[in-house]
């Protein structure tokens, strides 16, 4: 029985499989500076991504959860290490801005397209009908004076 206990303790612990490592690494980005913030799960740079994936595997072997590993990574490198910014505080702008800009663009295009249409006939009274009778009389008298002056 003691031999079984000793053999049980000496038995190798099953390591984290690549699927588990990639699941954690997919939540993080490579911070080597050479790649364009590619996912840590798919980046192939040997300076940063490969050693970090190995460290993630070691942490999984130690029994840490995905959330604990990500929290430690954020503690070391800050929130810029996350592949998706958390939807809180100022970061919420990263979630709202694209939709707001798209909606604003749709309204702008609609307004421009409606402005290009031919204007329809005005529905109210015509300009000549809306002027007062006194104004019309003044204009008629001025026109008659101008005609008399040119006839001379």
Tab-separated table of N, CA and C in Angstrom:
chain	number	residue	atom	x	y	z
A	1	UNK	N	0.807	-1.173	0.000
A	1	UNK	CA	0.000	0.000	0.000
A	1	UNK	C	0.864	1.255	0.000
A	2	UNK	N	1.895	1.260	0.783
A	2	UNK	CA	2.814	2.393	0.831
A	2	UNK	C	3.489	2.552	-0.517
A	3	UNK	N	3.758	1.409	-1.160
A	3	UNK	CA	4.395	1.460	-2.483
A	3	UNK	C	3.458	2.106	-3.497
A	4	UNK	N	2.183	1.821	-3.432
A	4	UNK	CA	1.212	2.418	-4.350
A	4	UNK	C	1.109	3.918	-4.115
A	5	UNK	N	1.196	4.331	-2.860
A	5	UNK	CA	1.142	5.751	-2.542
A	5	UNK	C	2.361	6.471	-3.085
A	6	UNK	N	3.525	5.874	-2.924
A	6	UNK	CA	4.762	6.472	-3.431
A	6	UNK	C	4.728	6.507	-4.952
A	7	UNK	N	4.279	5.458	-5.570
A	7	UNK	CA	4.188	5.425	-7.033
A	7	UNK	C	3.166	6.429	-7.535
A	8	UNK	N	2.077	6.620	-6.787
A	8	UNK	CA	1.057	7.591	-7.160
A	8	UNK	C	1.594	9.011	-7.124
A	9	UNK	N	2.432	9.312	-6.135
A	9	UNK	CA	3.024	10.635	-6.037
A	9	UNK	C	4.091	10.844	-7.095
A	10	UNK	N	4.769	9.791	-7.459
A	10	UNK	CA	5.850	9.902	-8.430
A	10	UNK	C	5.338	9.863	-9.859
A	11	UNK	N	4.099	9.507	-10.049
A	11	UNK	CA	3.544	9.432	-11.399
A	11	UNK	C	3.524	10.826	-12.011
A	12	UNK	N	3.859	10.935	-13.274
A	12	UNK	CA	3.880	12.239	-13.904
A	12	UNK	C	2.483	12.842	-13.992
A	13	UNK	N	2.413	14.127	-13.725
A	13	UNK	CA	1.145	14.842	-13.824
A	13	UNK	C	0.903	15.135	-15.299
A	14	UNK	N	-0.324	14.923	-15.724
A	14	UNK	CA	-0.658	15.180	-17.123
A	14	UNK	C	-0.533	16.675	-17.389
A	15	UNK	N	0.235	17.019	-18.401
A	15	UNK	CA	0.449	18.427	-18.734
A	15	UNK	C	-0.757	19.020	-19.442
A	16	UNK	N	-0.750	20.335	-19.498
A	16	UNK	CA	-1.827	21.032	-20.199
A	16	UNK	C	-1.727	20.736	-21.688
A	17	UNK	N	-2.848	20.480	-22.298
A	17	UNK	CA	-2.811	20.187	-23.720
A	17	UNK	C	-2.809	21.491	-24.529
A	18	UNK	N	-2.373	21.424	-25.772
A	18	UNK	CA	-2.313	22.646	-26.591
A	18	UNK	C	-3.652	23.359	-26.743
A	19	UNK	N	-4.736	22.613	-26.696
A	19	UNK	CA	-6.057	23.229	-26.808
A	19	UNK	C	-6.333	24.155	-25.633
A	20	UNK	N	-5.975	23.712	-24.422
A	20	UNK	CA	-6.163	24.532	-23.234
A	20	UNK	C	-5.277	25.773	-23.283
A	21	UNK	N	-4.047	25.595	-23.706
A	21	UNK	CA	-3.104	26.717	-23.799
A	21	UNK	C	-3.613	27.747	-24.798
A	22	UNK	N	-4.083	27.284	-25.950
A	22	UNK	CA	-4.589	28.212	-26.966
A	22	UNK	C	-5.863	28.917	-26.505
A	23	UNK	N	-6.673	28.243	-25.695
A	23	UNK	CA	-7.896	28.874	-25.194
A	23	UNK	C	-7.552	30.059	-24.294
A	24	UNK	N	-6.520	29.926	-23.481
A	24	UNK	CA	-6.091	31.034	-22.624
A	24	UNK	C	-5.385	32.088	-23.465
A	25	UNK	N	-4.494	31.653	-24.343
A	25	UNK	CA	-3.698	32.580	-25.157
A	25	UNK	C	-4.566	33.382	-26.121
A	26	UNK	N	-5.726	32.859	-26.499
A	26	UNK	CA	-6.608	33.573	-27.422
A	26	UNK	C	-7.173	34.842	-26.788
A	27	UNK	N	-7.200	34.910	-25.474
A	27	UNK	CA	-7.705	36.080	-24.766
A	27	UNK	C	-6.656	37.189	-24.649
A	28	UNK	N	-5.419	36.880	-25.034
A	28	UNK	CA	-4.302	37.809	-24.856
A	28	UNK	C	-3.667	38.137	-26.196
A	29	UNK	N	-2.879	39.208	-26.235
A	29	UNK	CA	-2.186	39.589	-27.465
A	29	UNK	C	-0.687	39.533	-27.246
A	30	UNK	N	0.032	39.376	-28.339
A	30	UNK	CA	1.488	39.364	-28.308
A	30	UNK	C	1.966	40.803	-28.141
A	31	UNK	N	2.891	40.989	-27.225
A	31	UNK	CA	3.403	42.330	-26.936
A	31	UNK	C	4.883	42.454	-27.285
A	32	UNK	N	5.317	41.726	-28.319
A	32	UNK	CA	6.738	41.765	-28.678
A	32	UNK	C	7.120	43.092	-29.326
A	33	UNK	N	6.180	43.751	-29.955
A	33	UNK	CA	6.460	45.015	-30.626
A	33	UNK	C	6.729	44.852	-32.110
A	34	UNK	N	6.942	43.629	-32.560
A	34	UNK	CA	7.207	43.389	-33.985
A	34	UNK	C	5.944	43.020	-34.753
A	35	UNK	N	5.069	42.302	-34.104
A	35	UNK	CA	3.812	41.941	-34.773
A	35	UNK	C	2.745	42.947	-34.366
A	36	UNK	N	1.731	43.041	-35.140
A	36	UNK	CA	0.696	44.067	-34.950
A	36	UNK	C	-0.369	43.584	-33.971
A	37	UNK	N	0.015	43.404	-32.711
A	37	UNK	CA	-0.903	42.964	-31.654
A	37	UNK	C	-1.718	41.739	-32.077
A	38	UNK	N	-1.038	40.790	-32.611
A	38	UNK	CA	-1.679	39.538	-33.026
A	38	UNK	C	-2.027	38.724	-31.782
A	39	UNK	N	-2.986	37.859	-31.908
A	39	UNK	CA	-3.378	37.010	-30.793
A	39	UNK	C	-2.193	36.165	-30.350
A	40	UNK	N	-2.039	35.997	-29.051
A	40	UNK	CA	-0.948	35.197	-28.508
A	40	UNK	C	-1.096	33.734	-28.914
A	41	UNK	N	-2.315	33.321	-29.225
A	41	UNK	CA	-2.560	31.937	-29.631
A	41	UNK	C	-2.039	31.656	-31.032
A	42	UNK	N	-1.981	32.657	-31.903
A	42	UNK	CA	-1.590	32.416	-33.292
A	42	UNK	C	-0.251	33.032	-33.672
A	43	UNK	N	0.289	33.911	-32.832
A	43	UNK	CA	1.549	34.579	-33.164
A	43	UNK	C	2.688	33.565	-33.141
A	44	UNK	N	3.620	33.712	-34.066
A	44	UNK	CA	4.731	32.753	-34.163
A	44	UNK	C	6.073	33.365	-33.778
A	45	UNK	N	6.068	34.589	-33.238
A	45	UNK	CA	7.349	35.204	-32.894
A	45	UNK	C	7.969	34.456	-31.705
A	46	UNK	N	9.245	34.183	-31.835
A	46	UNK	CA	9.933	33.390	-30.818
A	46	UNK	C	10.427	34.238	-29.653
A	47	UNK	N	10.396	35.558	-29.806
A	47	UNK	CA	10.871	36.432	-28.734
A	47	UNK	C	9.875	36.523	-27.581
A	48	UNK	N	8.590	36.480	-27.886
A	48	UNK	CA	7.586	36.720	-26.848
A	48	UNK	C	6.509	35.636	-26.822
A	49	UNK	N	5.901	35.361	-27.956
A	49	UNK	CA	4.717	34.496	-27.983
A	49	UNK	C	5.025	33.065	-27.555
A	50	UNK	N	6.069	32.480	-28.094
A	50	UNK	CA	6.380	31.077	-27.778
A	50	UNK	C	6.703	30.914	-26.292
A	51	UNK	N	7.573	31.763	-25.703
A	51	UNK	CA	7.820	31.618	-24.260
A	51	UNK	C	6.576	31.883	-23.398
A	52	UNK	N	5.729	32.805	-23.814
A	52	UNK	CA	4.518	33.090	-23.038
A	52	UNK	C	3.540	31.927	-23.094
A	53	UNK	N	3.424	31.292	-24.249
A	53	UNK	CA	2.549	30.115	-24.319
A	53	UNK	C	3.099	28.994	-23.437
A	54	UNK	N	4.430	28.848	-23.378
A	54	UNK	CA	5.040	27.843	-22.496
A	54	UNK	C	4.749	28.189	-21.033
A	55	UNK	N	4.810	29.487	-20.688
A	55	UNK	CA	4.513	29.915	-19.320
A	55	UNK	C	3.048	29.653	-18.988
A	56	UNK	N	2.167	29.872	-19.954
A	56	UNK	CA	0.744	29.581	-19.744
A	56	UNK	C	0.567	28.095	-19.479
A	57	UNK	N	1.269	27.238	-20.242
A	57	UNK	CA	1.206	25.792	-20.029
A	57	UNK	C	1.688	25.405	-18.636
A	58	UNK	N	2.780	26.024	-18.179
A	58	UNK	CA	3.283	25.727	-16.837
A	58	UNK	C	2.267	26.146	-15.770
A	59	UNK	N	1.654	27.292	-15.959
A	59	UNK	CA	0.660	27.762	-14.983
A	59	UNK	C	-0.564	26.844	-14.953
A	60	UNK	N	-0.965	26.364	-16.124
A	60	UNK	CA	-2.077	25.411	-16.161
A	60	UNK	C	-1.685	24.120	-15.449
A	61	UNK	N	-0.441	23.668	-15.641
A	61	UNK	CA	0.043	22.464	-14.964
A	61	UNK	C	0.059	22.660	-13.448
A	62	UNK	N	0.294	23.890	-13.008
A	62	UNK	CA	0.311	24.186	-11.569
A	62	UNK	C	-1.103	24.229	-10.997
A	63	UNK	N	-2.111	24.225	-11.850
A	63	UNK	CA	-3.486	24.202	-11.380
A	63	UNK	C	-4.194	25.543	-11.436
A	64	UNK	N	-3.556	26.548	-12.022
A	64	UNK	CA	-4.216	27.850	-12.126
A	64	UNK	C	-5.330	27.785	-13.168
A	65	UNK	N	-6.362	28.581	-12.954
A	65	UNK	CA	-7.474	28.634	-13.898
A	65	UNK	C	-7.171	29.656	-14.998
A	66	UNK	N	-7.984	29.621	-16.012
A	66	UNK	CA	-7.852	30.559	-17.131
A	66	UNK	C	-7.945	31.995	-16.627
A	67	UNK	N	-8.912	32.266	-15.745
A	67	UNK	CA	-9.113	33.611	-15.218
A	67	UNK	C	-7.916	34.081	-14.394
A	68	UNK	N	-7.320	33.177	-13.612
A	68	UNK	CA	-6.155	33.529	-12.806
A	68	UNK	C	-4.957	33.872	-13.688
A	69	UNK	N	-4.775	33.106	-14.742
A	69	UNK	CA	-3.645	33.349	-15.649
A	69	UNK	C	-3.822	34.681	-16.358
A	70	UNK	N	-5.029	34.951	-16.822
A	70	UNK	CA	-5.289	36.219	-17.515
A	70	UNK	C	-5.121	37.390	-16.545
A	71	UNK	N	-5.597	37.233	-15.322
A	71	UNK	CA	-5.448	38.292	-14.322
A	71	UNK	C	-3.970	38.566	-14.027
A	72	UNK	N	-3.158	37.519	-13.948
A	72	UNK	CA	-1.726	37.701	-13.710
A	72	UNK	C	-1.060	38.387	-14.900
A	73	UNK	N	-1.476	38.019	-16.094
A	73	UNK	CA	-0.935	38.629	-17.312
A	73	UNK	C	-1.278	40.118	-17.352
A	74	UNK	N	-2.527	40.464	-16.997
A	74	UNK	CA	-2.954	41.863	-16.963
A	74	UNK	C	-2.194	42.613	-15.874
A	75	UNK	N	-1.950	41.948	-14.738
A	75	UNK	CA	-1.190	42.586	-13.661
A	75	UNK	C	0.235	42.889	-14.113
A	76	UNK	N	0.820	42.024	-14.931
A	76	UNK	CA	2.195	42.227	-15.421
A	76	UNK	C	2.262	43.273	-16.528
A	77	UNK	N	1.319	43.229	-17.480
A	77	UNK	CA	1.424	44.052	-18.688
A	77	UNK	C	0.340	45.124	-18.833
A	78	UNK	N	-0.669	45.098	-17.991
A	78	UNK	CA	-1.742	46.076	-18.085
A	78	UNK	C	-2.872	45.577	-18.983
A	79	UNK	N	-3.943	46.388	-19.064
A	79	UNK	CA	-5.123	45.989	-19.852
A	79	UNK	C	-4.853	45.951	-21.345
A	80	UNK	N	-3.763	46.572	-21.793
A	80	UNK	CA	-3.456	46.533	-23.229
A	80	UNK	C	-3.073	45.132	-23.679
A	81	UNK	N	-2.846	44.229	-22.740
A	81	UNK	CA	-2.505	42.857	-23.079
A	81	UNK	C	-3.730	42.037	-23.462
A	82	UNK	N	-4.900	42.543	-23.163
A	82	UNK	CA	-6.136	41.817	-23.480
A	82	UNK	C	-6.475	41.955	-24.955
A	83	UNK	N	-6.951	40.886	-25.549
A	83	UNK	CA	-7.345	40.918	-26.953
A	83	UNK	C	-8.606	41.751	-27.154
A	84	UNK	N	-9.495	41.730	-26.177
A	84	UNK	CA	-10.744	42.493	-26.229
A	84	UNK	C	-10.790	43.374	-24.995
A	85	UNK	N	-10.909	44.695	-25.180
A	85	UNK	CA	-10.946	45.570	-24.009
A	85	UNK	C	-12.207	45.316	-23.185
A	86	UNK	N	-12.097	45.403	-21.861
A	86	UNK	CA	-13.296	45.186	-21.042
A	86	UNK	C	-14.298	46.307	-21.270
A	87	UNK	N	-15.578	45.961	-21.252
A	87	UNK	CA	-16.637	46.935	-21.535
A	87	UNK	C	-16.986	47.692	-20.259
A	88	UNK	N	-16.072	48.555	-19.829
A	88	UNK	CA	-16.313	49.370	-18.643
A	88	UNK	C	-15.493	50.643	-18.753
A	89	UNK	N	-15.966	51.687	-18.082
A	89	UNK	CA	-15.234	52.945	-18.050
A	89	UNK	C	-15.028	53.537	-19.440
A	90	UNK	N	-13.829	54.064	-19.663
A	90	UNK	CA	-13.506	54.704	-20.940
A	90	UNK	C	-13.482	53.698	-22.087
A	91	UNK	N	-13.203	52.425	-21.780
A	91	UNK	CA	-13.139	51.394	-22.818
A	91	UNK	C	-14.485	51.154	-23.481
A	92	UNK	N	-15.563	51.568	-22.839
A	92	UNK	CA	-16.889	51.377	-23.441
A	92	UNK	C	-16.993	52.157	-24.747
A	93	UNK	N	-16.183	53.197	-24.872
A	93	UNK	CA	-16.150	53.982	-26.099
A	93	UNK	C	-15.719	53.112	-27.281
A	94	UNK	N	-14.833	52.165	-27.028
A	94	UNK	CA	-14.393	51.263	-28.096
A	94	UNK	C	-15.531	50.383	-28.591
A	95	UNK	N	-16.524	50.163	-27.762
A	95	UNK	CA	-17.674	49.354	-28.160
A	95	UNK	C	-18.763	50.196	-28.817
A	96	UNK	N	-18.926	51.431	-28.345
A	96	UNK	CA	-20.028	52.264	-28.813
A	96	UNK	C	-19.667	53.070	-30.060
A	97	UNK	N	-18.448	53.563	-30.132
A	97	UNK	CA	-18.045	54.481	-31.209
A	97	UNK	C	-18.283	53.916	-32.613
A	98	UNK	N	-17.907	52.677	-32.914
A	98	UNK	CA	-18.142	52.193	-34.290
A	98	UNK	C	-19.614	52.219	-34.695
A	99	UNK	N	-20.499	51.838	-33.786
A	99	UNK	CA	-21.921	51.832	-34.099
A	99	UNK	C	-22.463	53.255	-34.240
A	100	UNK	N	-21.990	54.148	-33.373
A	100	UNK	CA	-22.437	55.541	-33.442
A	100	UNK	C	-21.964	56.185	-34.747
A	101	UNK	N	-20.730	55.920	-35.138
A	101	UNK	CA	-20.220	56.472	-36.392
A	101	UNK	C	-20.965	55.901	-37.596
A	102	UNK	N	-21.266	54.623	-37.560
A	102	UNK	CA	-22.020	54.009	-38.652
A	102	UNK	C	-23.409	54.620	-38.757
A	103	UNK	N	-24.079	54.786	-37.636
A	103	UNK	CA	-25.406	55.385	-37.639
A	103	UNK	C	-25.357	56.824	-38.126
A	104	UNK	N	-24.365	57.595	-37.674
A	104	UNK	CA	-24.203	58.973	-38.137
A	104	UNK	C	-23.931	59.039	-39.626
A	105	UNK	N	-23.131	58.111	-40.144
A	105	UNK	CA	-22.845	58.067	-41.576
A	105	UNK	C	-24.078	57.765	-42.403
A	106	UNK	N	-24.914	56.868	-41.906
A	106	UNK	CA	-26.160	56.538	-42.618
A	106	UNK	C	-27.052	57.767	-42.709
A	107	UNK	N	-27.199	58.497	-41.595
A	107	UNK	CA	-28.036	59.704	-41.619
A	107	UNK	C	-27.442	60.779	-42.518
A	108	UNK	N	-26.110	60.907	-42.540
A	108	UNK	CA	-25.465	61.900	-43.401
A	108	UNK	C	-25.684	61.565	-44.875
A	109	UNK	N	-25.509	60.317	-45.249
A	109	UNK	CA	-25.726	59.903	-46.646
A	109	UNK	C	-27.184	60.110	-47.033
A	110	UNK	N	-28.101	59.783	-46.128
A	110	UNK	CA	-29.527	59.971	-46.422
A	110	UNK	C	-29.824	61.444	-46.672
A	111	UNK	N	-29.267	62.298	-45.837
A	111	UNK	CA	-29.531	63.734	-45.981
A	111	UNK	C	-28.961	64.279	-47.293
A	112	UNK	N	-27.764	63.832	-47.646
A	112	UNK	CA	-27.156	64.282	-48.908
A	112	UNK	C	-27.981	63.799	-50.093
A	113	UNK	N	-28.399	62.538	-50.067
A	113	UNK	CA	-29.185	62.004	-51.180
A	113	UNK	C	-30.536	62.707	-51.308
A	114	UNK	N	-31.161	63.010	-50.192
A	114	UNK	CA	-32.437	63.725	-50.260
A	114	UNK	C	-32.230	65.161	-50.737
A	115	UNK	N	-31.098	65.753	-50.435
A	115	UNK	CA	-30.806	67.114	-50.897
A	115	UNK	C	-30.561	67.179	-52.393
A	116	UNK	N	-30.140	66.061	-52.984
A	116	UNK	CA	-29.873	66.044	-54.425
A	116	UNK	C	-31.150	65.919	-55.248
A	117	UNK	N	-32.225	65.516	-54.622
A	117	UNK	CA	-33.477	65.391	-55.377
A	117	UNK	C	-33.935	66.755	-55.855
A	118	UNK	N	-34.677	66.790	-56.987
A	118	UNK	CA	-35.207	68.062	-57.489
A	118	UNK	C	-36.180	68.633	-56.491
A	119	UNK	N	-36.068	69.900	-56.224
A	119	UNK	CA	-37.037	70.482	-55.285
A	119	UNK	C	-38.431	70.476	-55.900
A	120	UNK	N	-39.407	70.174	-55.092
A	120	UNK	CA	-40.784	70.160	-55.582
A	120	UNK	C	-41.340	71.571	-55.525
A	121	UNK	N	-42.518	71.758	-56.146
A	121	UNK	CA	-43.154	73.080	-56.168
A	121	UNK	C	-43.561	73.452	-54.744
A	122	UNK	N	-43.406	74.714	-54.380
A	122	UNK	CA	-43.795	75.114	-53.015
A	122	UNK	C	-45.296	74.957	-52.831
A	123	UNK	N	-45.693	74.533	-51.653
A	123	UNK	CA	-47.096	74.280	-51.372
A	123	UNK	C	-47.837	75.521	-50.884
A	124	UNK	N	-47.120	76.495	-50.355
A	124	UNK	CA	-47.757	77.692	-49.811
A	124	UNK	C	-48.145	78.651	-50.916
A	125	UNK	N	-48.600	79.846	-50.547
A	125	UNK	CA	-48.986	80.840	-51.569
A	125	UNK	C	-47.756	81.287	-52.348
A	126	UNK	N	-47.984	81.657	-53.587
A	126	UNK	CA	-46.878	82.110	-54.425
A	126	UNK	C	-46.311	83.399	-53.869
A	127	UNK	N	-45.109	83.710	-54.265
A	127	UNK	CA	-44.422	84.883	-53.723
A	127	UNK	C	-45.187	86.162	-54.057
A	128	UNK	N	-45.741	86.238	-55.269
A	128	UNK	CA	-46.458	87.460	-55.648
A	128	UNK	C	-47.766	87.599	-54.877
A	129	UNK	N	-48.408	86.499	-54.521
A	129	UNK	CA	-49.652	86.552	-53.770
A	129	UNK	C	-49.417	86.909	-52.311
A	130	UNK	N	-48.257	86.584	-51.795
A	130	UNK	CA	-48.005	86.817	-50.384
A	130	UNK	C	-47.636	88.265	-50.087
A	131	UNK	N	-47.285	89.057	-51.101
A	131	UNK	CA	-46.956	90.462	-50.861
A	131	UNK	C	-48.226	91.265	-50.634
A	132	UNK	N	-48.112	92.291	-49.860
A	132	UNK	CA	-49.292	93.114	-49.566
A	132	UNK	C	-49.683	93.946	-50.785
A	133	UNK	N	-50.902	94.405	-50.780
A	133	UNK	CA	-51.414	95.215	-51.895
A	133	UNK	C	-50.657	96.531	-51.988
A	134	UNK	N	-50.257	97.103	-50.851
A	134	UNK	CA	-49.510	98.369	-50.858
A	134	UNK	C	-48.157	98.185	-51.531
A	135	UNK	N	-47.511	97.076	-51.253
A	135	UNK	CA	-46.209	96.817	-51.869
A	135	UNK	C	-46.367	96.636	-53.373
A	136	UNK	N	-47.401	95.927	-53.773
A	136	UNK	CA	-47.637	95.742	-55.198
A	136	UNK	C	-47.915	97.090	-55.883
A	137	UNK	N	-48.678	97.952	-55.247
A	137	UNK	CA	-48.996	99.267	-55.820
A	137	UNK	C	-47.727	100.111	-55.958
A	138	UNK	N	-46.838	100.078	-54.926
A	138	UNK	CA	-45.569	100.819	-54.994
A	138	UNK	C	-44.711	100.330	-56.157
A	139	UNK	N	-44.647	99.035	-56.330
A	139	UNK	CA	-43.844	98.488	-57.422
A	139	UNK	C	-44.431	98.867	-58.783
A	140	UNK	N	-45.759	98.860	-58.904
A	140	UNK	CA	-46.407	99.224	-60.161
A	140	UNK	C	-46.120	100.676	-60.505
A	141	UNK	N	-46.194	101.571	-59.514
A	141	UNK	CA	-45.916	102.992	-59.761
A	141	UNK	C	-44.454	103.198	-60.149
A	142	UNK	N	-43.543	102.519	-59.503
A	142	UNK	CA	-42.124	102.651	-59.840
A	142	UNK	C	-41.874	102.156	-61.254
A	143	UNK	N	-42.513	101.076	-61.623
A	143	UNK	CA	-42.360	100.542	-62.973
A	143	UNK	C	-42.882	101.543	-64.011
A	144	UNK	N	-44.016	102.162	-63.744
A	144	UNK	CA	-44.569	103.162	-64.675
A	144	UNK	C	-43.630	104.356	-64.813
A	145	UNK	N	-43.038	104.831	-63.701
A	145	UNK	CA	-42.085	105.948	-63.756
A	145	UNK	C	-40.863	105.580	-64.598
A	146	UNK	N	-40.361	104.348	-64.403
A	146	UNK	CA	-39.186	103.924	-65.167
A	146	UNK	C	-39.503	103.846	-66.663
A	147	UNK	N	-40.703	103.384	-67.006
A	147	UNK	CA	-41.098	103.278	-68.404
A	147	UNK	C	-41.207	104.674	-69.017
A	148	UNK	N	-41.821	105.621	-68.291
A	148	UNK	CA	-41.944	107.004	-68.785
A	148	UNK	C	-40.582	107.637	-68.995
A	149	UNK	N	-39.647	107.386	-68.079
A	149	UNK	CA	-38.328	107.972	-68.196
A	149	UNK	C	-37.593	107.432	-69.423
A	150	UNK	N	-37.740	106.177	-69.730
A	150	UNK	CA	-37.053	105.626	-70.893
A	150	UNK	C	-37.753	105.961	-72.216
A	151	UNK	N	-39.051	106.232	-72.162
A	151	UNK	CA	-39.754	106.611	-73.364
A	151	UNK	C	-39.358	108.006	-73.819
A	152	UNK	N	-38.936	108.849	-72.936
A	152	UNK	CA	-38.572	110.234	-73.272
A	152	UNK	C	-37.323	110.306	-74.039
